[in-house]
Amino acid sequence: MERSQGEAKEPPNREGIAAIARCYQGFDPAMYLRYNYTPPRADFTRTDSIVPWKLACLHQAFTEGDMTGETLVDVGSGPTLYQVLSGCEVFGRVVLTDFLEANRRELQRWLAGEQGSFDWTPYLQHVCQLEGRSPSAWREKAARLRSVVTEVLPIDVHQPCPLPPGSLPASGADCLVSSFCLESVSPDVASFTAALRRMGSLLRPGGHVLLIGALGESYYMAAPNVRIPVVPLDEAQVCSSLKVSGLSLLRLCVYTLPPDMRVGVDDVSGIFFVKARKP
Ligand code: SAH
Ligand code: ADE
């Protein structure tokens, strides 16, 4: 029988999803931040370092003038804030989300200005520069971010309703951002696609999605002995998952890791950045 486009082709791999959820119980926010958000992967003196590349893509996407509205939702924030540093200037309400309490707590610590929370200052300074401001404007940017983040919510992209009921306006969010989440919580491409489709259901028609993720990655380390399996993706699979999820691709950019960014915490070969729109 012919299936209509967008219909699920396989039953959900519940055991695979549950096995990944068990791996996440060992996720260490501090180690994850050290592996991915310190040099060489976050070296602001280089344009070929991973984090400056991601920040430039996000800056461009948010300053093209087509992303409007009130509510931005970041899906699977983890312990990180870099992914909303540009968006927080455009949207008046930013909702952060994560599956793990430990990550939500780490974000709350920074939002509350607690001593010992991760230092996002060089990130704030860098994005101020992208915005044509002096790096010294970073304190204002930090204050802006703290004022627009209204909540840090639990999320599970494998559930029919990923967020607590009533979290979003009935029409949906105006914008979604998600980085390194869907492929690292999905045992196979079908689960990745199903999660993307569910994420898309949180968006209002006409809203935008910015999706960042790993290409060709089969695992990453979330603590010294915690190896999280990842579904290895290529660009064609990302494009076809977007299509099946009813999202129209506006732009796809690909970053290939220079050899010195391969630091032994994963086997990622590249990174994709997608800007898409829900028709
Ligand atoms: N966005 C951050 C963190 C990505 S790490 C960054 O760009 O670095 C992947 C994140 O997915 C982790 O924070 C993990 O807690 C979260 N996660 C795990 N299972 C999930 C699920 N079922 N639904 C949504 N997020 C999940
Ligand atoms: N940066 C953040 N998460 C990552 C991952 N899973 N792989 C590569 N780079 C990352």
Coordinates of C-alpha atoms and ligand atoms in Angstrom, one line a residue:
M1 CA 0.0 0.0 0.0
E2 CA 1.2 3.5 -0.9
R3 CA 2.0 5.5 2.2
S4 CA 1.2 9.2 2.3
Q5 CA 4.3 11.5 2.7
G6 CA 5.1 12.1 6.3
E7 CA 3.5 8.9 7.7
A8 CA 5.7 7.0 10.1
K9 CA 7.3 4.1 8.2
E10 CA 8.5 2.1 11.2
P11 CA 7.3 1.5 14.8
P12 CA 9.2 3.6 17.4
N13 CA 12.4 1.9 18.7
R14 CA 11.3 2.1 22.3
E15 CA 14.1 -0.1 23.6
G16 CA 16.8 1.9 21.8
I17 CA 15.3 5.1 23.1
A18 CA 15.2 3.8 26.7
A19 CA 18.8 2.6 26.4
I20 CA 20.0 6.1 25.4
A21 CA 17.9 7.6 28.3
R22 CA 19.8 5.3 30.7
C23 CA 23.2 6.5 29.2
Y24 CA 22.1 10.1 29.9
Q25 CA 21.9 9.4 33.7
G26 CA 25.8 9.5 33.6
F27 CA 25.9 12.9 31.8
D28 CA 28.2 15.3 33.7
P29 CA 27.4 19.0 32.8
A30 CA 30.9 20.2 33.9
M31 CA 32.8 17.6 31.9
Y32 CA 30.6 18.2 28.8
L33 CA 31.3 21.9 29.0
R34 CA 35.0 21.3 29.3
Y35 CA 35.1 18.9 26.3
N36 CA 33.1 21.1 23.9
Y37 CA 33.1 24.7 25.2
T38 CA 36.7 25.4 26.1
P39 CA 39.6 25.7 23.6
P40 CA 40.4 24.4 21.0
R41 CA 36.7 24.0 20.2
A42 CA 35.8 27.4 21.7
D43 CA 38.8 29.5 20.7
F44 CA 37.7 33.0 19.9
T45 CA 41.0 34.0 18.3
R46 CA 40.3 31.6 15.4
T47 CA 37.5 31.6 12.9
D48 CA 37.9 27.9 12.2
S49 CA 37.2 26.9 15.7
I50 CA 33.8 25.2 16.2
V51 CA 32.1 27.6 18.6
P52 CA 32.9 30.8 16.6
W53 CA 31.5 29.1 13.5
K54 CA 28.3 28.2 15.3
L55 CA 27.9 31.7 16.7
A56 CA 28.4 33.3 13.3
C57 CA 25.7 31.0 11.8
L58 CA 23.3 31.9 14.6
H59 CA 24.1 35.6 14.3
Q60 CA 23.4 35.6 10.6
A61 CA 20.1 33.7 11.0
F62 CA 18.8 36.0 13.6
T63 CA 19.7 39.3 11.9
E64 CA 18.2 38.6 8.5
G65 CA 15.0 40.2 9.6
D66 CA 12.6 37.3 8.8
M67 CA 12.4 35.8 12.3
T68 CA 9.8 37.7 14.3
G69 CA 7.5 37.1 17.2
E70 CA 7.6 36.8 20.9
T71 CA 8.6 33.2 22.0
L72 CA 11.8 31.3 21.3
V73 CA 12.2 27.8 22.5
D74 CA 15.5 26.1 22.8
V75 CA 15.1 22.3 22.6
G76 CA 17.6 20.2 24.6
S77 CA 19.6 23.2 25.9
G78 CA 21.9 21.0 28.0
P79 CA 24.1 23.1 30.3
T80 CA 24.8 25.7 27.5
L81 CA 23.6 29.2 26.6
Y82 CA 25.6 30.1 23.5
Q83 CA 22.8 29.0 21.2
V84 CA 20.4 31.8 22.5
L85 CA 22.9 34.7 22.7
S86 CA 21.7 36.1 19.3
G87 CA 18.1 35.1 19.6
C88 CA 17.7 36.7 23.0
E89 CA 18.0 40.2 21.3
V90 CA 15.1 39.4 18.8
F91 CA 12.6 37.5 21.0
G92 CA 11.1 38.8 24.2
R93 CA 10.5 35.4 25.8
V94 CA 13.2 32.6 25.7
V95 CA 12.3 29.2 27.0
L96 CA 15.2 26.9 27.8
T97 CA 14.5 23.1 28.1
D98 CA 16.3 19.9 28.9
F99 CA 15.7 16.3 29.7
L100 CA 18.1 16.2 32.7
E101 CA 17.5 18.0 36.0
A102 CA 21.3 18.4 36.4
N103 CA 21.4 20.5 33.2
R104 CA 18.4 22.6 34.1
R105 CA 20.1 23.3 37.5
E106 CA 23.3 24.3 35.8
L107 CA 21.4 26.8 33.6
Q108 CA 19.5 28.1 36.7
R109 CA 22.8 28.7 38.4
W110 CA 24.0 31.0 35.7
L111 CA 20.6 32.8 35.4
A112 CA 20.8 33.4 39.2
G113 CA 24.3 34.8 38.9
E114 CA 25.7 32.1 41.2
Q115 CA 29.4 31.9 41.9
G116 CA 31.1 29.0 40.2
S117 CA 28.7 28.6 37.3
F118 CA 30.2 28.3 33.8
D119 CA 31.7 31.6 32.6
W120 CA 29.9 32.6 29.4
T121 CA 31.7 36.0 29.3
P122 CA 33.9 35.4 26.3
Y123 CA 30.9 34.1 24.4
L124 CA 28.9 37.2 25.3
Q125 CA 31.8 39.4 24.3
H126 CA 32.2 37.6 21.0
V127 CA 28.5 37.9 20.1
C128 CA 28.5 41.6 21.1
Q129 CA 31.3 42.0 18.5
L130 CA 29.3 40.2 15.9
E131 CA 26.5 42.6 16.6
G132 CA 28.8 45.6 16.1
R133 CA 29.0 46.5 19.7
S134 CA 32.0 46.8 22.0
P135 CA 32.9 43.6 23.8
S136 CA 32.4 45.7 27.0
A137 CA 28.7 45.6 26.3
W138 CA 28.7 42.0 27.5
R139 CA 27.2 42.9 30.9
E140 CA 24.2 44.4 29.2
K141 CA 23.8 41.4 27.0
A142 CA 24.0 39.1 30.1
A143 CA 21.3 41.2 31.7
R144 CA 19.1 41.0 28.6
L145 CA 19.5 37.2 28.5
R146 CA 18.6 36.9 32.2
S147 CA 15.6 39.1 31.7
V148 CA 14.1 37.3 28.7
V149 CA 14.6 33.7 29.9
T150 CA 11.3 33.1 31.6
E151 CA 11.7 29.4 32.4
V152 CA 13.9 26.3 32.2
L153 CA 11.5 23.4 31.5
P154 CA 11.8 19.6 31.4
I155 CA 11.5 18.1 27.9
D156 CA 11.4 14.7 26.2
V157 CA 11.4 14.9 22.4
H158 CA 10.2 11.2 22.2
Q159 CA 6.9 12.0 23.9
P160 CA 3.8 13.0 21.9
C161 CA 3.8 16.2 24.0
P162 CA 7.5 17.0 24.6
L163 CA 6.8 19.9 27.0
P164 CA 4.6 20.3 30.2
P165 CA 1.0 21.1 29.1
G166 CA 0.3 24.8 28.8
S167 CA 4.0 25.9 28.4
L168 CA 3.5 27.5 25.0
P169 CA 0.9 29.7 23.4
A170 CA -1.9 27.7 21.7
S171 CA -0.6 28.6 18.2
G172 CA 2.9 27.4 19.1
A173 CA 6.3 29.0 19.5
D174 CA 7.5 31.6 17.0
C175 CA 11.0 30.1 16.8
L176 CA 12.8 26.9 17.7
V177 CA 16.5 26.4 18.2
S178 CA 18.0 23.0 18.8
S179 CA 21.7 22.1 18.9
F180 CA 23.3 18.6 19.1
C181 CA 20.2 17.2 20.7
L182 CA 18.0 15.2 18.3
E183 CA 20.8 13.0 16.8
S184 CA 22.2 12.3 20.2
V185 CA 19.0 11.1 21.7
S186 CA 17.9 8.9 18.8
P187 CA 18.9 5.3 18.1
D188 CA 18.3 5.5 14.4
V189 CA 17.3 7.8 11.6
A190 CA 13.6 7.0 11.9
S191 CA 13.7 8.1 15.6
F192 CA 15.6 11.3 14.7
T193 CA 12.9 12.1 12.1
A194 CA 10.1 11.3 14.5
A195 CA 11.7 13.6 17.1
L196 CA 12.2 16.4 14.5
R197 CA 8.5 16.1 13.5
R198 CA 7.4 16.3 17.1
M199 CA 9.7 19.3 17.7
G200 CA 8.1 20.9 14.6
S201 CA 4.7 20.4 16.2
L202 CA 5.7 23.0 18.9
L203 CA 6.1 25.7 16.2
R204 CA 3.4 28.0 14.8
P205 CA 2.9 28.0 11.0
G206 CA 5.3 30.6 9.6
G207 CA 7.7 30.1 12.4
H208 CA 11.4 29.3 12.0
V209 CA 13.7 26.4 13.2
L210 CA 17.4 26.6 13.6
L211 CA 18.9 23.2 13.8
I212 CA 22.6 22.5 14.6
G213 CA 24.0 19.0 14.8
A214 CA 26.7 16.5 14.3
L215 CA 27.5 14.8 11.0
G216 CA 29.0 11.3 10.9
E217 CA 29.1 11.0 14.6
S218 CA 28.5 7.6 16.3
Y219 CA 29.2 8.5 19.9
Y220 CA 30.3 11.3 22.2
M221 CA 31.7 11.3 25.7
A222 CA 29.4 12.9 28.4
A223 CA 31.8 12.2 31.2
P224 CA 35.1 10.2 31.4
N225 CA 33.4 6.8 31.2
V226 CA 30.1 7.8 29.7
R227 CA 29.7 7.1 26.0
I228 CA 26.5 8.3 24.5
P229 CA 25.5 6.6 21.2
V230 CA 24.6 9.0 18.3
V231 CA 22.9 8.3 15.0
P232 CA 25.4 9.1 12.3
L233 CA 23.8 11.6 9.9
D234 CA 24.7 12.9 6.5
E235 CA 23.4 16.1 4.8
A236 CA 21.0 14.2 2.6
Q237 CA 19.4 12.5 5.6
V238 CA 19.0 15.9 7.4
C239 CA 17.3 17.3 4.3
S240 CA 15.0 14.4 3.9
S241 CA 14.0 14.4 7.6
L242 CA 13.2 18.1 7.4
K243 CA 11.0 17.4 4.3
V244 CA 9.2 14.5 5.9
S245 CA 8.6 16.7 9.0
G246 CA 6.9 19.4 6.9
L247 CA 9.7 22.0 7.3
S248 CA 11.0 24.0 4.3
L249 CA 14.8 24.3 4.1
L250 CA 16.0 27.9 3.8
R251 CA 19.7 27.3 4.3
L252 CA 22.1 24.5 5.0
C253 CA 25.8 25.2 6.0
V254 CA 28.4 22.6 6.7
Y255 CA 31.5 22.8 8.7
T256 CA 34.3 20.2 8.4
L257 CA 36.4 19.6 11.5
P258 CA 40.0 20.6 11.1
P259 CA 42.3 17.8 12.5
D260 CA 43.1 19.7 15.7
M261 CA 39.4 19.9 16.6
R262 CA 39.3 16.1 16.8
V263 CA 40.1 16.0 20.5
G264 CA 39.0 12.5 21.3
V265 CA 35.7 13.2 23.0
D266 CA 33.6 12.1 20.0
D267 CA 34.0 10.9 16.4
V268 CA 32.2 13.8 14.7
S269 CA 33.4 14.6 11.2
G270 CA 31.4 17.8 10.5
I271 CA 28.6 20.0 11.8
F272 CA 25.5 21.2 10.0
F273 CA 23.5 24.4 10.5
V274 CA 20.0 24.5 9.1
K275 CA 17.6 27.4 8.9
A276 CA 14.1 26.1 8.0
R277 CA 10.5 27.4 8.1
K278 CA 7.2 25.8 8.8
P279 CA 4.9 26.8 5.9
Ligands
SAH1 N1 22.2 22.0 23.2 C1 23.4 21.7 24.0 C2 23.4 20.4 24.6 C3 23.4 19.2 23.7 S1 23.8 17.6 24.5 C4 24.6 22.0 23.1 O1 24.5 22.6 22.0 O2 25.7 21.6 23.5 C5 22.2 16.7 24.2 C6 21.2 17.2 25.3 O3 20.0 16.4 25.0 C7 21.6 16.9 26.7 O4 21.5 18.1 27.4 C8 20.5 15.9 27.2 O5 20.1 16.0 28.5 C9 19.4 16.2 26.2 N2 18.4 15.1 26.1 C10 18.6 13.8 26.4 N3 17.5 13.0 26.2 C11 16.6 13.9 25.7 C12 15.2 13.8 25.3 N4 14.6 12.6 25.2 N5 14.6 14.9 24.8 C13 15.2 16.1 24.8 N6 16.5 16.3 25.2 C14 17.2 15.2 25.6
ADE2 N1 29.4 20.0 20.6 C1 28.4 19.8 21.4 N2 27.9 18.6 21.4 C2 28.6 17.9 20.5 C3 28.6 16.6 19.9 N3 27.7 15.7 20.3 N4 29.5 16.3 19.0 C4 30.3 17.3 18.5 N5 30.4 18.5 19.0 C5 29.5 18.8 19.9

